[in-house]
Amino acid sequence: QSSLNLNGTVSRHSSLQIRFQSSNLNELASVADALDPALQAPNSQLGLYGTASFTGAMRGSTSVPQLAGQLRAESLQIKGSSWRMLRTDVEVNPSLAALRNGELQTANGGRITFSLSTALRHWNFDQNSQIDVALNANQVNADDLTKLAGRPVPIAGILSANIFVNGSESSPLGKGEIGLAKARIAGEPVQSAELNFQASKDEMQAN
């Protein structure tokens, strides 16, 4: 139920059109399990379901390829979390990996928009690589995010957030606002909780 179509030329001046389509993403999870036995552990299985498509092109030389396109997925399930739709522009080359104009819609009508990028050095990420993250979330079920993270966090409720991070892993900078409504934290009901923060490598200030 999945197909990959390639059309064009790969050379010092590549021009290769790429189209991927899958009406059953669980097929890809099965392939990943076969290629990487570590994914077969119960705690690391993706639980990947849904449909997806990618349309893009590879240009540049074989030593410095440039891949760009758009990824779209619907009725997506990952690690027990459910998402109505995912859409993002993808750009990858030896010095950059980026997801831009991203949108993630939850099953209950929530919405996350995002833009993520990191500098690479010959395809490698290190602690000094420049990173940029912008994320905005509205009416998102916190339970879906904790499932996606694969960590048992005792928090439930409706999440809103506006977060910006840049700098590098060794010297990060960040600021944002996070709100939680109609929540339960460690089993206790909480009407609302709000956090404003600003952080750097050495300190974090929060209200």
Short mmCIF file of C-alpha atoms in Angstrom, two decimals:
data_model
loop_
_atom_site.label_atom_id
_atom_site.label_comp_id
_atom_site.label_asym_id
_atom_site.label_seq_id
_atom_site.Cartn_x
_atom_site.Cartn_y
_atom_site.Cartn_z
CA GLN A 1 0.00 0.00 0.00
CA SER A 2 3.03 2.26 -0.39
CA SER A 3 4.87 3.44 -3.47
CA LEU A 4 7.97 5.50 -4.27
CA ASN A 5 8.39 7.02 -7.74
CA LEU A 6 11.64 8.61 -8.93
CA ASN A 7 11.98 10.40 -12.26
CA GLY A 8 14.99 12.31 -13.53
CA THR A 9 18.76 12.41 -13.40
CA VAL A 10 21.30 11.96 -10.60
CA SER A 11 24.68 13.44 -11.55
CA ARG A 12 26.89 16.46 -10.90
CA HIS A 13 23.80 18.49 -11.82
CA SER A 14 20.97 16.37 -10.47
CA SER A 15 17.32 16.94 -11.25
CA LEU A 16 15.33 14.13 -9.68
CA GLN A 17 11.59 14.34 -9.01
CA ILE A 18 10.44 12.32 -5.98
CA ARG A 19 6.94 11.22 -5.07
CA PHE A 20 6.07 8.95 -2.16
CA GLN A 21 2.56 7.80 -1.30
CA SER A 22 1.36 5.46 1.45
CA SER A 23 -2.15 4.54 2.51
CA ASN A 24 -0.77 2.41 5.36
CA LEU A 25 2.16 3.89 7.27
CA ASN A 26 2.35 0.82 9.45
CA GLU A 27 4.10 -0.85 6.51
CA LEU A 28 7.00 1.55 7.02
CA ALA A 29 7.10 0.73 10.72
CA SER A 30 7.41 -2.94 9.81
CA VAL A 31 10.37 -2.15 7.53
CA ALA A 32 12.00 -0.06 10.27
CA ASP A 33 11.57 -2.92 12.76
CA ALA A 34 13.31 -5.28 10.34
CA LEU A 35 16.20 -2.87 9.70
CA ASP A 36 16.74 -1.84 13.33
CA PRO A 37 16.12 -4.56 15.96
CA ALA A 38 16.22 -1.90 18.71
CA LEU A 39 12.85 -0.63 17.47
CA GLN A 40 11.30 -4.00 18.30
CA ALA A 41 11.54 -3.32 22.04
CA PRO A 42 8.02 -2.70 23.46
CA ASN A 43 8.95 0.73 24.82
CA SER A 44 10.38 2.01 21.54
CA GLN A 45 7.79 0.87 18.98
CA LEU A 46 6.36 3.76 17.00
CA GLY A 47 2.81 2.47 16.73
CA LEU A 48 2.67 4.29 13.40
CA TYR A 49 -0.61 4.37 11.43
CA GLY A 50 -2.24 6.66 8.88
CA THR A 51 -1.68 7.90 5.35
CA ALA A 52 1.11 10.12 4.02
CA SER A 53 2.57 11.64 0.89
CA PHE A 54 5.79 13.45 0.02
CA THR A 55 6.37 15.41 -3.16
CA GLY A 56 9.74 16.99 -3.78
CA ALA A 57 12.94 17.13 -5.77
CA MET A 58 16.65 16.49 -5.35
CA ARG A 59 19.04 18.92 -7.00
CA GLY A 60 22.74 19.67 -6.78
CA SER A 61 25.56 17.14 -7.11
CA THR A 62 25.73 13.63 -5.68
CA SER A 63 28.33 14.87 -3.15
CA VAL A 64 26.24 17.90 -2.12
CA PRO A 65 22.60 16.94 -2.73
CA GLN A 66 19.77 19.37 -2.02
CA LEU A 67 16.41 17.82 -1.11
CA ALA A 68 13.27 19.94 -0.82
CA GLY A 69 9.58 19.13 -0.84
CA GLN A 70 6.35 18.95 1.14
CA LEU A 71 5.27 16.20 3.51
CA ARG A 72 1.60 15.63 4.35
CA ALA A 73 0.01 12.98 6.57
CA GLU A 74 -3.58 12.38 7.67
CA SER A 75 -5.30 10.26 10.34
CA LEU A 76 -1.87 9.93 11.91
CA GLN A 77 -1.21 7.81 15.01
CA ILE A 78 2.19 7.69 16.72
CA LYS A 79 2.87 5.98 20.06
CA GLY A 80 -0.84 6.04 20.94
CA SER A 81 -1.35 9.74 20.17
CA SER A 82 -3.81 10.77 17.42
CA TRP A 83 -3.42 13.62 14.94
CA ARG A 84 -5.86 14.67 12.23
CA MET A 85 -3.28 16.18 9.87
CA LEU A 86 0.42 16.99 9.55
CA ARG A 87 1.82 19.28 6.87
CA THR A 88 5.32 20.73 6.56
CA ASP A 89 7.88 21.90 4.01
CA VAL A 90 11.09 19.87 4.20
CA GLU A 91 14.61 21.04 3.30
CA VAL A 92 17.71 18.89 3.78
CA ASN A 93 21.30 19.31 2.58
CA PRO A 94 24.77 18.66 4.05
CA SER A 95 24.68 21.95 5.99
CA LEU A 96 21.00 22.27 6.96
CA ALA A 97 17.93 20.30 8.05
CA ALA A 98 14.66 22.23 8.32
CA LEU A 99 10.90 21.81 8.70
CA ARG A 100 9.15 25.06 7.76
CA ASN A 101 5.55 26.27 7.60
CA GLY A 102 4.59 23.23 9.67
CA GLU A 103 1.06 22.59 10.89
CA LEU A 104 -0.20 19.79 13.09
CA GLN A 105 -3.93 19.42 13.79
CA THR A 106 -5.12 17.30 16.70
CA ALA A 107 -8.07 14.92 16.68
CA ASN A 108 -10.02 17.23 19.05
CA GLY A 109 -9.58 20.41 16.94
CA GLY A 110 -6.35 21.73 18.44
CA ARG A 111 -3.59 23.17 16.29
CA ILE A 112 0.20 23.43 16.44
CA THR A 113 2.22 25.53 14.00
CA PHE A 114 5.99 25.21 13.93
CA SER A 115 9.24 26.03 12.19
CA LEU A 116 12.38 24.07 13.07
CA SER A 117 15.89 24.24 11.63
CA THR A 118 19.41 23.19 12.55
CA ALA A 119 22.76 23.78 10.93
CA LEU A 120 24.76 20.66 10.01
CA ARG A 121 28.40 20.05 9.25
CA HIS A 122 28.70 17.44 6.51
CA TRP A 123 25.36 15.94 7.63
CA ASN A 124 26.40 15.89 11.31
CA PHE A 125 24.82 17.75 14.22
CA ASP A 126 27.00 18.78 17.17
CA GLN A 127 26.57 20.83 20.33
CA ASN A 128 27.64 24.02 18.56
CA SER A 129 25.24 23.73 15.62
CA GLN A 130 22.87 26.70 15.26
CA ILE A 131 19.25 25.79 16.04
CA ASP A 132 16.05 27.79 15.58
CA VAL A 133 12.64 26.71 16.86
CA ALA A 134 9.34 28.57 16.77
CA LEU A 135 6.21 26.80 18.03
CA ASN A 136 2.66 27.93 18.68
CA ALA A 137 -0.01 25.62 20.15
CA ASN A 138 -3.71 26.20 20.76
CA GLN A 139 -6.31 23.89 22.32
CA VAL A 140 -3.98 20.88 22.32
CA ASN A 141 -4.66 17.85 24.50
CA ALA A 142 -1.61 17.54 26.75
CA ASP A 143 -2.11 13.78 26.91
CA ASP A 144 -1.28 13.47 23.19
CA LEU A 145 2.03 15.26 23.71
CA THR A 146 3.05 13.11 26.68
CA LYS A 147 2.26 9.97 24.66
CA LEU A 148 4.29 11.29 21.73
CA ALA A 149 7.24 11.99 24.03
CA GLY A 150 7.05 8.41 25.29
CA ARG A 151 7.36 9.55 28.90
CA PRO A 152 4.77 8.96 31.66
CA VAL A 153 4.08 12.56 32.75
CA PRO A 154 1.16 12.90 35.23
CA ILE A 155 -0.35 15.95 33.47
CA ALA A 156 -3.65 16.18 31.56
CA GLY A 157 -5.57 19.16 30.26
CA ILE A 158 -5.78 21.63 27.38
CA LEU A 159 -2.45 23.20 26.47
CA SER A 160 -1.57 26.48 24.79
CA ALA A 161 2.00 27.61 24.15
CA ASN A 162 4.14 30.12 22.32
CA ILE A 163 7.82 29.12 22.40
CA PHE A 164 11.00 30.39 20.70
CA VAL A 165 14.42 28.73 21.01
CA ASN A 166 17.68 29.56 19.23
CA GLY A 167 21.42 29.45 19.77
CA SER A 168 23.00 26.01 20.08
CA GLU A 169 22.85 22.96 22.31
CA SER A 170 25.89 24.22 24.24
CA SER A 171 24.56 27.80 24.48
CA PRO A 172 20.76 27.86 24.10
CA LEU A 173 18.48 30.87 24.35
CA GLY A 174 14.74 30.63 24.76
CA LYS A 175 11.56 32.40 25.79
CA GLY A 176 7.89 31.60 25.78
CA GLU A 177 4.49 31.33 27.37
CA ILE A 178 2.74 28.11 28.39
CA GLY A 179 -0.81 27.75 29.65
CA LEU A 180 -2.78 24.76 30.89
CA ALA A 181 -6.55 24.76 31.45
CA LYS A 182 -9.07 22.21 32.75
CA ALA A 183 -6.11 20.26 34.01
CA ARG A 184 -5.22 17.45 36.34
CA ILE A 185 -1.69 17.38 37.72
CA ALA A 186 -0.70 14.22 39.61
CA GLY A 187 -4.41 13.45 39.93
CA GLU A 188 -5.34 16.82 41.44
CA PRO A 189 -7.76 19.10 39.55
CA VAL A 190 -6.29 22.46 38.48
CA GLN A 191 -8.50 25.16 36.96
CA SER A 192 -5.60 26.87 35.17
CA ALA A 193 -1.83 27.26 35.23
CA GLU A 194 0.31 29.79 33.37
CA LEU A 195 4.06 30.14 32.94
CA ASN A 196 6.13 32.88 31.27
CA PHE A 197 9.83 32.11 30.97
CA GLN A 198 13.10 33.37 29.57
CA ALA A 199 16.15 31.14 29.57
CA SER A 200 19.81 31.11 28.60
CA LYS A 201 22.72 28.73 29.05
CA ASP A 202 23.29 29.86 32.62
CA GLU A 203 19.88 30.68 34.04
CA MET A 204 16.13 30.58 33.64
CA GLN A 205 13.70 33.22 34.85
CA ALA A 206 10.03 32.34 35.16
CA ASN A 207 6.81 33.92 36.34
#
